Short mmCIF file of the N, C-alpha and C atoms (twelve columns), coordinates in Angstrom:
data_MODEL
# 
_entry.id   MODEL 
# 
loop_
_atom_site.group_PDB 
_atom_site.id 
_atom_site.type_symbol 
_atom_site.label_atom_id 
_atom_site.label_alt_id 
_atom_site.label_comp_id 
_atom_site.label_asym_id 
_atom_site.label_seq_id 
_atom_site.Cartn_x 
_atom_site.Cartn_y 
_atom_site.Cartn_z 
_atom_site.pdbx_PDB_model_num 
ATOM 1   N N  . MET A 1   0.837   -1.182  0.000  1 
ATOM 2   C CA . MET A 1   0.000   0.000   0.000  1 
ATOM 3   C C  . MET A 1   0.880   1.242   0.000  1 
ATOM 4   N N  . THR A 2   0.360   2.288   -0.542 1 
ATOM 5   C CA . THR A 2   1.090   3.555   -0.493 1 
ATOM 6   C C  . THR A 2   0.869   4.193   0.874  1 
ATOM 7   N N  . VAL A 3   1.700   5.160   1.201  1 
ATOM 8   C CA . VAL A 3   1.562   5.843   2.487  1 
ATOM 9   C C  . VAL A 3   0.193   6.512   2.591  1 
ATOM 10  N N  . ASP A 4   -0.294  7.088   1.505  1 
ATOM 11  C CA . ASP A 4   -1.616  7.718   1.538  1 
ATOM 12  C C  . ASP A 4   -2.714  6.692   1.783  1 
ATOM 13  N N  . ASP A 5   -2.620  5.525   1.132  1 
ATOM 14  C CA . ASP A 5   -3.595  4.455   1.361  1 
ATOM 15  C C  . ASP A 5   -3.604  4.038   2.828  1 
ATOM 16  N N  . VAL A 6   -2.421  3.805   3.370  1 
ATOM 17  C CA . VAL A 6   -2.311  3.366   4.758  1 
ATOM 18  C C  . VAL A 6   -2.922  4.401   5.695  1 
ATOM 19  N N  . LYS A 7   -2.568  5.657   5.515  1 
ATOM 20  C CA . LYS A 7   -3.071  6.714   6.404  1 
ATOM 21  C C  . LYS A 7   -4.591  6.847   6.304  1 
ATOM 22  N N  . GLN A 8   -5.122  6.883   5.081  1 
ATOM 23  C CA . GLN A 8   -6.563  7.052   4.905  1 
ATOM 24  C C  . GLN A 8   -7.347  5.856   5.440  1 
ATOM 25  N N  . LEU A 9   -6.921  4.654   5.095  1 
ATOM 26  C CA . LEU A 9   -7.657  3.469   5.525  1 
ATOM 27  C C  . LEU A 9   -7.491  3.204   7.018  1 
ATOM 28  N N  . ARG A 10  -6.325  3.506   7.563  1 
ATOM 29  C CA . ARG A 10  -6.106  3.362   9.010  1 
ATOM 30  C C  . ARG A 10  -7.089  4.257   9.764  1 
ATOM 31  N N  . GLU A 11  -7.231  5.492   9.334  1 
ATOM 32  C CA . GLU A 11  -8.167  6.416   9.977  1 
ATOM 33  C C  . GLU A 11  -9.612  5.962   9.771  1 
ATOM 34  N N  . ALA A 12  -9.928  5.537   8.557  1 
ATOM 35  C CA . ALA A 12  -11.303 5.117   8.265  1 
ATOM 36  C C  . ALA A 12  -11.689 3.874   9.065  1 
ATOM 37  N N  . LEU A 13  -10.817 2.884   9.097  1 
ATOM 38  C CA . LEU A 13  -11.142 1.628   9.777  1 
ATOM 39  C C  . LEU A 13  -11.141 1.747   11.289 1 
ATOM 40  N N  . THR A 14  -10.454 2.743   11.813 1 
ATOM 41  C CA . THR A 14  -10.533 2.978   13.258 1 
ATOM 42  C C  . THR A 14  -11.591 4.025   13.557 1 
ATOM 43  N N  . MET A 15  -12.353 4.400   12.512 1 
ATOM 44  C CA . MET A 15  -13.426 5.377   12.614 1 
ATOM 45  C C  . MET A 15  -12.920 6.654   13.279 1 
ATOM 46  N N  . ASN A 16  -11.793 7.126   12.731 1 
ATOM 47  C CA . ASN A 16  -11.174 8.382   13.146 1 
ATOM 48  C C  . ASN A 16  -10.835 8.440   14.631 1 
ATOM 49  N N  . GLY A 17  -10.194 7.385   15.102 1 
ATOM 50  C CA . GLY A 17  -9.673  7.394   16.458 1 
ATOM 51  C C  . GLY A 17  -10.497 6.672   17.497 1 
ATOM 52  N N  . LYS A 18  -11.696 6.199   17.130 1 
ATOM 53  C CA . LYS A 18  -12.454 5.394   18.085 1 
ATOM 54  C C  . LYS A 18  -11.673 4.109   18.320 1 
ATOM 55  N N  . SER A 19  -11.881 3.499   19.462 1 
ATOM 56  C CA . SER A 19  -11.051 2.357   19.848 1 
ATOM 57  C C  . SER A 19  -11.457 1.071   19.136 1 
ATOM 58  N N  . LYS A 20  -11.099 0.969   17.874 1 
ATOM 59  C CA . LYS A 20  -11.329 -0.247  17.100 1 
ATOM 60  C C  . LYS A 20  -10.013 -1.016  17.019 1 
ATOM 61  N N  . ILE A 21  -10.112 -2.307  17.077 1 
ATOM 62  C CA . ILE A 21  -8.938  -3.155  16.908 1 
ATOM 63  C C  . ILE A 21  -8.652  -3.248  15.417 1 
ATOM 64  N N  . LEU A 22  -7.434  -2.958  15.040 1 
ATOM 65  C CA . LEU A 22  -7.046  -3.023  13.644 1 
ATOM 66  C C  . LEU A 22  -6.113  -4.207  13.453 1 
ATOM 67  N N  . GLU A 23  -6.432  -5.051  12.502 1 
ATOM 68  C CA . GLU A 23  -5.577  -6.182  12.152 1 
ATOM 69  C C  . GLU A 23  -4.790  -5.801  10.908 1 
ATOM 70  N N  . ILE A 24  -3.504  -6.088  10.920 1 
ATOM 71  C CA . ILE A 24  -2.611  -5.725  9.830  1 
ATOM 72  C C  . ILE A 24  -2.013  -7.012  9.281  1 
ATOM 73  N N  . ILE A 25  -2.268  -7.291  8.023  1 
ATOM 74  C CA . ILE A 25  -1.747  -8.496  7.389  1 
ATOM 75  C C  . ILE A 25  -0.759  -8.053  6.321  1 
ATOM 76  N N  . CYS A 26  0.463   -8.559  6.429  1 
ATOM 77  C CA . CYS A 26  1.533   -8.175  5.515  1 
ATOM 78  C C  . CYS A 26  1.983   -9.377  4.692  1 
ATOM 79  N N  . ASP A 27  2.910   -9.101  3.768  1 
ATOM 80  C CA . ASP A 27  3.531   -10.174 2.980  1 
ATOM 81  C C  . ASP A 27  4.131   -11.228 3.919  1 
ATOM 82  N N  . ASN A 28  4.337   -12.400 3.387  1 
ATOM 83  C CA . ASN A 28  4.999   -13.499 4.091  1 
ATOM 84  C C  . ASN A 28  4.280   -13.916 5.369  1 
ATOM 85  N N  . GLY A 29  2.983   -13.695 5.411  1 
ATOM 86  C CA . GLY A 29  2.191   -14.172 6.542  1 
ATOM 87  C C  . GLY A 29  2.346   -13.381 7.831  1 
ATOM 88  N N  . MET A 30  2.949   -12.224 7.785  1 
ATOM 89  C CA . MET A 30  3.065   -11.418 8.999  1 
ATOM 90  C C  . MET A 30  1.686   -10.880 9.347  1 
ATOM 91  N N  . TYR A 31  1.309   -11.007 10.626 1 
ATOM 92  C CA . TYR A 31  -0.023  -10.636 11.082 1 
ATOM 93  C C  . TYR A 31  0.106   -9.962  12.443 1 
ATOM 94  N N  . PHE A 32  -0.460  -8.771  12.567 1 
ATOM 95  C CA . PHE A 32  -0.377  -8.025  13.816 1 
ATOM 96  C C  . PHE A 32  -1.750  -7.480  14.168 1 
ATOM 97  N N  . ARG A 33  -1.985  -7.280  15.470 1 
ATOM 98  C CA . ARG A 33  -3.240  -6.694  15.956 1 
ATOM 99  C C  . ARG A 33  -2.923  -5.577  16.930 1 
ATOM 100 N N  . THR A 34  -3.591  -4.451  16.749 1 
ATOM 101 C CA . THR A 34  -3.300  -3.297  17.600 1 
ATOM 102 C C  . THR A 34  -3.687  -3.527  19.056 1 
ATOM 103 N N  . ILE A 35  -4.506  -4.530  19.345 1 
ATOM 104 C CA . ILE A 35  -4.866  -4.801  20.732 1 
ATOM 105 C C  . ILE A 35  -3.789  -5.634  21.440 1 
ATOM 106 N N  . ALA A 36  -3.079  -6.474  20.702 1 
ATOM 107 C CA . ALA A 36  -2.104  -7.375  21.312 1 
ATOM 108 C C  . ALA A 36  -0.665  -6.933  21.115 1 
ATOM 109 N N  . ASP A 37  -0.429  -6.116  20.110 1 
ATOM 110 C CA . ASP A 37  0.924   -5.705  19.764 1 
ATOM 111 C C  . ASP A 37  1.048   -4.187  19.885 1 
ATOM 112 N N  . THR A 38  2.263   -3.721  20.111 1 
ATOM 113 C CA . THR A 38  2.521   -2.290  20.086 1 
ATOM 114 C C  . THR A 38  2.853   -1.925  18.647 1 
ATOM 115 N N  . VAL A 39  1.970   -1.157  18.029 1 
ATOM 116 C CA . VAL A 39  2.106   -0.814  16.618 1 
ATOM 117 C C  . VAL A 39  2.469   0.659   16.506 1 
ATOM 118 N N  . LEU A 40  3.595   0.929   15.855 1 
ATOM 119 C CA . LEU A 40  4.065   2.293   15.645 1 
ATOM 120 C C  . LEU A 40  4.042   2.580   14.151 1 
ATOM 121 N N  . TRP A 41  3.271   3.572   13.762 1 
ATOM 122 C CA . TRP A 41  3.133   3.946   12.357 1 
ATOM 123 C C  . TRP A 41  4.119   5.064   12.059 1 
ATOM 124 N N  . ASP A 42  5.095   4.808   11.230 1 
ATOM 125 C CA . ASP A 42  6.081   5.823   10.848 1 
ATOM 126 C C  . ASP A 42  5.732   6.306   9.447  1 
ATOM 127 N N  . ASP A 43  4.778   7.245   9.377  1 
ATOM 128 C CA . ASP A 43  4.302   7.735   8.080  1 
ATOM 129 C C  . ASP A 43  5.401   8.447   7.308  1 
ATOM 130 N N  . ALA A 44  6.274   9.163   8.008  1 
ATOM 131 C CA . ALA A 44  7.331   9.925   7.333  1 
ATOM 132 C C  . ALA A 44  8.280   9.005   6.563  1 
ATOM 133 N N  . LYS A 45  8.570   7.841   7.128  1 
ATOM 134 C CA . LYS A 45  9.492   6.898   6.478  1 
ATOM 135 C C  . LYS A 45  8.755   5.724   5.844  1 
ATOM 136 N N  . GLU A 46  7.419   5.787   5.878  1 
ATOM 137 C CA . GLU A 46  6.564   4.766   5.264  1 
ATOM 138 C C  . GLU A 46  6.899   3.360   5.739  1 
ATOM 139 N N  . ARG A 47  6.957   3.223   7.062  1 
ATOM 140 C CA . ARG A 47  7.244   1.897   7.620  1 
ATOM 141 C C  . ARG A 47  6.443   1.670   8.892  1 
ATOM 142 N N  . LEU A 48  6.276   0.414   9.190  1 
ATOM 143 C CA . LEU A 48  5.525   -0.042  10.346 1 
ATOM 144 C C  . LEU A 48  6.517   -0.714  11.295 1 
ATOM 145 N N  . VAL A 49  6.480   -0.311  12.552 1 
ATOM 146 C CA . VAL A 49  7.331   -0.924  13.571 1 
ATOM 147 C C  . VAL A 49  6.395   -1.573  14.590 1 
ATOM 148 N N  . VAL A 50  6.580   -2.866  14.814 1 
ATOM 149 C CA . VAL A 50  5.698   -3.600  15.719 1 
ATOM 150 C C  . VAL A 50  6.543   -4.309  16.777 1 
ATOM 151 N N  . ILE A 51  6.190   -4.082  18.038 1 
ATOM 152 C CA . ILE A 51  6.821   -4.783  19.156 1 
ATOM 153 C C  . ILE A 51  5.781   -5.798  19.620 1 
ATOM 154 N N  . HIS A 52  6.146   -7.065  19.572 1 
ATOM 155 C CA . HIS A 52  5.154   -8.113  19.827 1 
ATOM 156 C C  . HIS A 52  5.765   -9.334  20.494 1 
ATOM 157 N N  . ASN A 53  4.889   -10.174 21.017 1 
ATOM 158 C CA . ASN A 53  5.274   -11.427 21.639 1 
ATOM 159 C C  . ASN A 53  5.630   -12.435 20.542 1 
ATOM 160 N N  . GLU A 54  6.687   -13.179 20.745 1 
ATOM 161 C CA . GLU A 54  7.129   -14.174 19.757 1 
ATOM 162 C C  . GLU A 54  7.445   -15.474 20.490 1 
ATOM 163 N N  . PRO A 55  6.420   -16.177 20.993 1 
ATOM 164 C CA . PRO A 55  6.662   -17.341 21.842 1 
ATOM 165 C C  . PRO A 55  7.375   -18.505 21.170 1 
ATOM 166 N N  . GLU A 56  7.207   -18.683 19.862 1 
ATOM 167 C CA . GLU A 56  7.860   -19.829 19.213 1 
ATOM 168 C C  . GLU A 56  9.371   -19.652 19.092 1 
ATOM 169 N N  . ARG A 57  9.881   -18.462 19.355 1 
ATOM 170 C CA . ARG A 57  11.320  -18.219 19.301 1 
ATOM 171 C C  . ARG A 57  11.909  -18.048 20.692 1 
ATOM 172 N N  . HIS A 58  11.233  -18.568 21.673 1 
ATOM 173 C CA . HIS A 58  11.669  -18.430 23.062 1 
ATOM 174 C C  . HIS A 58  12.743  -19.476 23.384 1 
ATOM 175 N N  . TYR A 59  13.904  -18.985 23.683 1 
ATOM 176 C CA . TYR A 59  15.013  -19.855 24.071 1 
ATOM 177 C C  . TYR A 59  15.297  -19.648 25.542 1 
ATOM 178 N N  . LYS A 60  16.129  -20.494 26.098 1 
ATOM 179 C CA . LYS A 60  16.385  -20.502 27.535 1 
ATOM 180 C C  . LYS A 60  16.736  -19.114 28.079 1 
ATOM 181 N N  . ASN A 61  17.620  -18.404 27.449 1 
ATOM 182 C CA . ASN A 61  18.088  -17.124 27.988 1 
ATOM 183 C C  . ASN A 61  17.507  -15.914 27.255 1 
ATOM 184 N N  . GLU A 62  16.479  -16.123 26.457 1 
ATOM 185 C CA . GLU A 62  15.894  -15.018 25.720 1 
ATOM 186 C C  . GLU A 62  14.444  -14.811 26.137 1 
ATOM 187 N N  . LYS A 63  14.004  -13.603 26.048 1 
ATOM 188 C CA . LYS A 63  12.606  -13.275 26.324 1 
ATOM 189 C C  . LYS A 63  11.848  -13.321 24.996 1 
ATOM 190 N N  . PRO A 64  10.583  -13.730 25.026 1 
ATOM 191 C CA . PRO A 64  9.825   -13.876 23.781 1 
ATOM 192 C C  . PRO A 64  9.260   -12.552 23.247 1 
ATOM 193 N N  . ILE A 65  10.126  -11.576 23.044 1 
ATOM 194 C CA . ILE A 65  9.704   -10.288 22.500 1 
ATOM 195 C C  . ILE A 65  10.440  -10.077 21.187 1 
ATOM 196 N N  . ALA A 66  9.693   -9.648  20.182 1 
ATOM 197 C CA . ALA A 66  10.290  -9.406  18.874 1 
ATOM 198 C C  . ALA A 66  9.942   -7.994  18.428 1 
ATOM 199 N N  . ILE A 67  10.808  -7.433  17.613 1 
ATOM 200 C CA . ILE A 67  10.544  -6.158  16.969 1 
ATOM 201 C C  . ILE A 67  10.593  -6.414  15.472 1 
ATOM 202 N N  . THR A 68  9.485   -6.116  14.809 1 
ATOM 203 C CA . THR A 68  9.390   -6.311  13.368 1 
ATOM 204 C C  . THR A 68  9.239   -4.951  12.711 1 
ATOM 205 N N  . VAL A 69  10.028  -4.721  11.694 1 
ATOM 206 C CA . VAL A 69  9.936   -3.486  10.914 1 
ATOM 207 C C  . VAL A 69  9.651   -3.883  9.476  1 
ATOM 208 N N  . THR A 70  8.636   -3.276  8.896  1 
ATOM 209 C CA . THR A 70  8.313   -3.553  7.497  1 
ATOM 210 C C  . THR A 70  7.863   -2.268  6.817  1 
ATOM 211 N N  . GLU A 71  8.060   -2.226  5.541  1 
ATOM 212 C CA . GLU A 71  7.652   -1.057  4.751  1 
ATOM 213 C C  . GLU A 71  6.144   -1.105  4.512  1 
ATOM 214 N N  . TYR A 72  5.527   0.045   4.381  1 
ATOM 215 C CA . TYR A 72  4.093   0.106   4.089  1 
ATOM 216 C C  . TYR A 72  3.739   -0.681  2.832  1 
ATOM 217 N N  . GLU A 73  4.650   -0.729  1.866  1 
ATOM 218 C CA . GLU A 73  4.342   -1.438  0.618  1 
ATOM 219 C C  . GLU A 73  4.122   -2.926  0.845  1 
ATOM 220 N N  . HIS A 74  4.528   -3.456  2.006  1 
ATOM 221 C CA . HIS A 74  4.316   -4.873  2.313  1 
ATOM 222 C C  . HIS A 74  2.991   -5.137  3.016  1 
ATOM 223 N N  . ILE A 75  2.273   -4.074  3.373  1 
ATOM 224 C CA . ILE A 75  0.961   -4.262  3.984  1 
ATOM 225 C C  . ILE A 75  -0.016  -4.658  2.880  1 
ATOM 226 N N  . GLN A 76  -0.634  -5.818  3.049  1 
ATOM 227 C CA . GLN A 76  -1.589  -6.304  2.056  1 
ATOM 228 C C  . GLN A 76  -3.024  -5.986  2.442  1 
ATOM 229 N N  . PHE A 77  -3.335  -6.103  3.733  1 
ATOM 230 C CA . PHE A 77  -4.705  -5.912  4.193  1 
ATOM 231 C C  . PHE A 77  -4.723  -5.177  5.525  1 
ATOM 232 N N  . LEU A 78  -5.728  -4.344  5.715  1 
ATOM 233 C CA . LEU A 78  -6.074  -3.790  7.014  1 
ATOM 234 C C  . LEU A 78  -7.507  -4.235  7.276  1 
ATOM 235 N N  . ARG A 79  -7.770  -4.755  8.469  1 
ATOM 236 C CA . ARG A 79  -9.089  -5.313  8.742  1 
ATOM 237 C C  . ARG A 79  -9.532  -4.945  10.156 1 
ATOM 238 N N  . THR A 80  -10.839 -4.757  10.332 1 
ATOM 239 C CA . THR A 80  -11.410 -4.545  11.653 1 
ATOM 240 C C  . THR A 80  -12.765 -5.231  11.707 1 
ATOM 241 N N  . ASN A 81  -13.277 -5.434  12.892 1 
ATOM 242 C CA . ASN A 81  -14.609 -5.996  13.079 1 
ATOM 243 C C  . ASN A 81  -15.494 -4.917  13.683 1 
ATOM 244 N N  . ILE A 82  -16.743 -4.880  13.241 1 
ATOM 245 C CA . ILE A 82  -17.676 -3.887  13.755 1 
ATOM 246 C C  . ILE A 82  -19.003 -4.543  14.086 1 
ATOM 247 N N  . LYS A 83  -19.828 -3.811  14.815 1 
ATOM 248 C CA . LYS A 83  -21.193 -4.240  15.100 1 
ATOM 249 C C  . LYS A 83  -22.096 -3.677  14.013 1 
ATOM 250 N N  . LEU A 84  -23.256 -4.275  13.854 1 
ATOM 251 C CA . LEU A 84  -24.210 -3.807  12.849 1 
ATOM 252 C C  . LEU A 84  -24.556 -2.339  13.063 1 
ATOM 253 N N  . GLU A 85  -24.677 -1.922  14.332 1 
ATOM 254 C CA . GLU A 85  -25.026 -0.531  14.632 1 
ATOM 255 C C  . GLU A 85  -23.951 0.450   14.161 1 
ATOM 256 N N  . GLU A 86  -22.747 -0.034  13.947 1 
ATOM 257 C CA . GLU A 86  -21.638 0.826   13.528 1 
ATOM 258 C C  . GLU A 86  -21.452 0.859   12.006 1 
ATOM 259 N N  . LEU A 87  -22.249 0.069   11.293 1 
ATOM 260 C CA . LEU A 87  -22.063 -0.070  9.851  1 
ATOM 261 C C  . LEU A 87  -22.213 1.256   9.108  1 
ATOM 262 N N  . ASP A 88  -23.228 2.036   9.445  1 
ATOM 263 C CA . ASP A 88  -23.421 3.332   8.774  1 
ATOM 264 C C  . ASP A 88  -22.226 4.246   8.979  1 
ATOM 265 N N  . ASP A 89  -21.758 4.338   10.231 1 
ATOM 266 C CA . ASP A 89  -20.601 5.192   10.528 1 
ATOM 267 C C  . ASP A 89  -19.352 4.699   9.799  1 
ATOM 268 N N  . MET A 90  -19.192 3.378   9.728  1 
ATOM 269 C CA . MET A 90  -18.014 2.827   9.060  1 
ATOM 270 C C  . MET A 90  -18.063 3.122   7.563  1 
ATOM 271 N N  . MET A 91  -19.231 2.956   6.958  1 
ATOM 272 C CA . MET A 91  -19.338 3.240   5.522  1 
ATOM 273 C C  . MET A 91  -19.075 4.718   5.248  1 
ATOM 274 N N  . SER A 92  -19.572 5.598   6.100  1 
ATOM 275 C CA . SER A 92  -19.296 7.034   5.944  1 
ATOM 276 C C  . SER A 92  -17.818 7.327   6.114  1 
ATOM 277 N N  . SER A 93  -17.197 6.668   7.074  1 
ATOM 278 C CA . SER A 93  -15.770 6.853   7.314  1 
ATOM 279 C C  . SER A 93  -14.950 6.387   6.115  1 
ATOM 280 N N  . LEU A 94  -15.329 5.259   5.537  1 
ATOM 281 C CA . LEU A 94  -14.633 4.758   4.352  1 
ATOM 282 C C  . LEU A 94  -14.830 5.677   3.158  1 
ATOM 283 N N  . GLU A 95  -16.039 6.196   3.007  1 
ATOM 284 C CA . GLU A 95  -16.297 7.138   1.908  1 
ATOM 285 C C  . GLU A 95  -15.445 8.391   2.048  1 
ATOM 286 N N  . SER A 96  -15.279 8.877   3.274  1 
ATOM 287 C CA . SER A 96  -14.448 10.073  3.470  1 
ATOM 288 C C  . SER A 96  -12.987 9.781   3.162  1 
ATOM 289 N N  . ALA A 97  -12.610 8.496   3.166  1 
ATOM 290 C CA . ALA A 97  -11.248 8.096   2.809  1 
ATOM 291 C C  . ALA A 97  -11.118 7.812   1.309  1 
ATOM 292 N N  . GLY A 98  -12.209 8.048   0.570  1 
ATOM 293 C CA . GLY A 98  -12.143 7.887   -0.873 1 
ATOM 294 C C  . GLY A 98  -12.680 6.579   -1.410 1 
ATOM 295 N N  . VAL A 99  -13.252 5.743   -0.558 1 
ATOM 296 C CA . VAL A 99  -13.815 4.464   -1.004 1 
ATOM 297 C C  . VAL A 99  -15.234 4.716   -1.512 1 
ATOM 298 N N  . THR A 100 -15.537 4.231   -2.713 1 
ATOM 299 C CA . THR A 100 -16.878 4.385   -3.275 1 
ATOM 300 C C  . THR A 100 -17.754 3.238   -2.792 1 
ATOM 301 N N  . ILE A 101 -18.880 3.588   -2.180 1 
ATOM 302 C CA . ILE A 101 -19.816 2.575   -1.696 1 
ATOM 303 C C  . ILE A 101 -21.157 2.825   -2.367 1 
ATOM 304 N N  . ASN A 102 -21.590 1.861   -3.164 1 
ATOM 305 C CA . ASN A 102 -22.877 1.965   -3.849 1 
ATOM 306 C C  . ASN A 102 -23.946 1.270   -3.024 1 
ATOM 307 N N  . ASP A 103 -25.095 1.892   -2.912 1 
ATOM 308 C CA . ASP A 103 -26.290 1.321   -2.296 1 
ATOM 309 C C  . ASP A 103 -26.069 0.877   -0.844 1 
ATOM 310 N N  . LYS A 104 -25.841 1.855   0.017  1 
ATOM 311 C CA . LYS A 104 -25.647 1.589   1.443  1 
ATOM 312 C C  . LYS A 104 -26.824 0.834   2.060  1 
ATOM 313 N N  . ALA A 105 -28.039 1.200   1.660  1 
ATOM 314 C CA . ALA A 105 -29.226 0.560   2.234  1 
ATOM 315 C C  . ALA A 105 -29.233 -0.936  1.943  1 
ATOM 316 N N  . LYS A 106 -28.851 -1.308  0.739  1 
ATOM 317 C CA . LYS A 106 -28.818 -2.722  0.357  1 
ATOM 318 C C  . LYS A 106 -27.762 -3.480  1.172  1 
ATOM 319 N N  . ILE A 107 -26.615 -2.864  1.366  1 
ATOM 320 C CA . ILE A 107 -25.547 -3.489  2.163  1 
ATOM 321 C C  . ILE A 107 -26.016 -3.694  3.599  1 
ATOM 322 N N  . LYS A 108 -26.624 -2.660  4.180  1 
ATOM 323 C CA . LYS A 108 -27.084 -2.758  5.564  1 
ATOM 324 C C  . LYS A 108 -28.168 -3.827  5.703  1 
ATOM 325 N N  . LYS A 109 -29.119 -3.885  4.755  1 
ATOM 326 C CA . LYS A 109 -30.173 -4.896  4.810  1 
ATOM 327 C C  . LYS A 109 -29.581 -6.296  4.707  1 
ATOM 328 N N  . TYR A 110 -28.613 -6.479  3.821  1 
ATOM 329 C CA . TYR A 110 -27.978 -7.790  3.659  1 
ATOM 330 C C  . TYR A 110 -27.387 -8.273  4.986  1 
ATOM 331 N N  . PHE A 111 -26.605 -7.413  5.642  1 
ATOM 332 C CA . PHE A 111 -25.961 -7.835  6.888  1 
ATOM 333 C C  . PHE A 111 -26.957 -7.952  8.034  1 
ATOM 334 N N  . SER A 112 -27.978 -7.122  8.035  1 
ATOM 335 C CA . SER A 112 -29.021 -7.237  9.048  1 
ATOM 336 C C  . SER A 112 -29.731 -8.577  8.909  1 
ATOM 337 N N  . ASP A 113 -30.103 -8.923  7.679  1 
ATOM 338 C CA . ASP A 113 -30.758 -10.212 7.425  1 
ATOM 339 C C  . ASP A 113 -29.832 -11.377 7.759  1 
ATOM 340 N N  . LEU A 114 -28.589 -11.258 7.366  1 
ATOM 341 C CA . LEU A 114 -27.624 -12.325 7.635  1 
ATOM 342 C C  . LEU A 114 -27.462 -12.566 9.136  1 
ATOM 343 N N  . LEU A 115 -27.333 -11.493 9.898  1 
ATOM 344 C CA . LEU A 115 -27.191 -11.633 11.343 1 
ATOM 345 C C  . LEU A 115 -28.454 -12.194 11.974 1 
ATOM 346 N N  . SER A 116 -29.630 -11.844 11.460 1 
ATOM 347 C CA . SER A 116 -30.889 -12.391 11.968 1 
ATOM 348 C C  . SER A 116 -30.968 -13.885 11.713 1 
ATOM 349 N N  . ILE A 117 -30.554 -14.311 10.537 1 
ATOM 350 C CA . ILE A 117 -30.549 -15.743 10.212 1 
ATOM 351 C C  . ILE A 117 -29.571 -16.482 11.118 1 
ATOM 352 N N  . ASN A 118 -28.401 -15.903 11.351 1 
ATOM 353 C CA . ASN A 118 -27.427 -16.529 12.242 1 
ATOM 354 C C  . ASN A 118 -27.966 -16.640 13.657 1 
ATOM 355 N N  . ASP A 119 -28.681 -15.605 14.129 1 
ATOM 356 C CA . ASP A 119 -29.291 -15.668 15.458 1 
ATOM 357 C C  . ASP A 119 -30.309 -16.785 15.528 1 
ATOM 358 N N  . LEU A 120 -31.127 -16.948 14.489 1 
ATOM 359 C CA . LEU A 120 -32.131 -18.004 14.447 1 
ATOM 360 C C  . LEU A 120 -31.464 -19.376 14.466 1 
ATOM 361 N N  . ALA A 121 -30.358 -19.515 13.761 1 
ATOM 362 C CA . ALA A 121 -29.653 -20.798 13.724 1 
ATOM 363 C C  . ALA A 121 -29.101 -21.158 15.102 1 
ATOM 364 N N  . ARG A 122 -28.698 -20.147 15.862 1 
ATOM 365 C CA . ARG A 122 -28.174 -20.406 17.214 1 
ATOM 366 C C  . ARG A 122 -29.284 -20.712 18.201 1 
ATOM 367 N N  . ASP A 123 -30.452 -20.098 18.028 1 
ATOM 368 C CA . ASP A 123 -31.556 -20.266 18.955 1 
ATOM 369 C C  . ASP A 123 -32.855 -20.501 18.180 1 
ATOM 370 N N  . PRO A 124 -33.104 -21.757 17.761 1 
ATOM 371 C CA . PRO A 124 -34.260 -22.035 16.906 1 
ATOM 372 C C  . PRO A 124 -35.595 -21.795 17.596 1 
ATOM 373 N N  . ASP A 125 -35.622 -21.742 18.922 1 
ATOM 374 C CA . ASP A 125 -36.889 -21.493 19.632 1 
ATOM 375 C C  . ASP A 125 -37.315 -20.028 19.516 1 
ATOM 376 N N  . GLU A 126 -36.371 -19.163 19.204 1 
ATOM 377 C CA . GLU A 126 -36.695 -17.739 19.088 1 
ATOM 378 C C  . GLU A 126 -36.965 -17.424 17.624 1 
ATOM 379 N N  . LYS A 127 -38.226 -17.194 17.290 1 
ATOM 380 C CA . LYS A 127 -38.615 -16.930 15.904 1 
ATOM 381 C C  . LYS A 127 -38.382 -15.457 15.584 1 
ATOM 382 N N  . LYS A 128 -37.772 -15.190 14.431 1 
ATOM 383 C CA . LYS A 128 -37.485 -13.827 14.029 1 
ATOM 384 C C  . LYS A 128 -38.107 -13.518 12.667 1 
ATOM 385 N N  . GLY A 129 -39.173 -14.219 12.322 1 
ATOM 386 C CA . GLY A 129 -39.825 -13.935 11.051 1 
ATOM 387 C C  . GLY A 129 -39.260 -14.717 9.890  1 
ATOM 388 N N  . TYR A 130 -38.323 -15.622 10.133 1 
ATOM 389 C CA . TYR A 130 -37.778 -16.452 9.069  1 
ATOM 390 C C  . TYR A 130 -38.355 -17.853 9.204  1 
ATOM 391 N N  . LEU A 131 -38.534 -18.523 8.112  1 
ATOM 392 C CA . LEU A 131 -39.062 -19.900 8.042  1 
ATOM 393 C C  . LEU A 131 -40.442 -20.007 8.512  1 
# 
């Protein structure tokens, strides 16, 4: 990703500073989460510095802490999870970052229906107008 992509999408996916967990997936299977790792965004040098736990590399005299540095161009995906109630705000946030979203109402209805069906599957005694 370019530095502009990273900055815009990082802000959009965290809904401009609200406490959303951001997952960062990079080349070569590198995966970081802002809730579990210390993530430092170096926009000026277009690199990501992450201080994280590395238990599989724990040796007798070493502590399982790793520091990973990667360039923004190696970031493949930024991901977050939201609640249905946050969908409108998230879509607006993404649009302000330059993402084109067609037919917001259709998207919201799809996920609302999907979540209702999933609720019914978990609790078949509770009827929600399906079946």
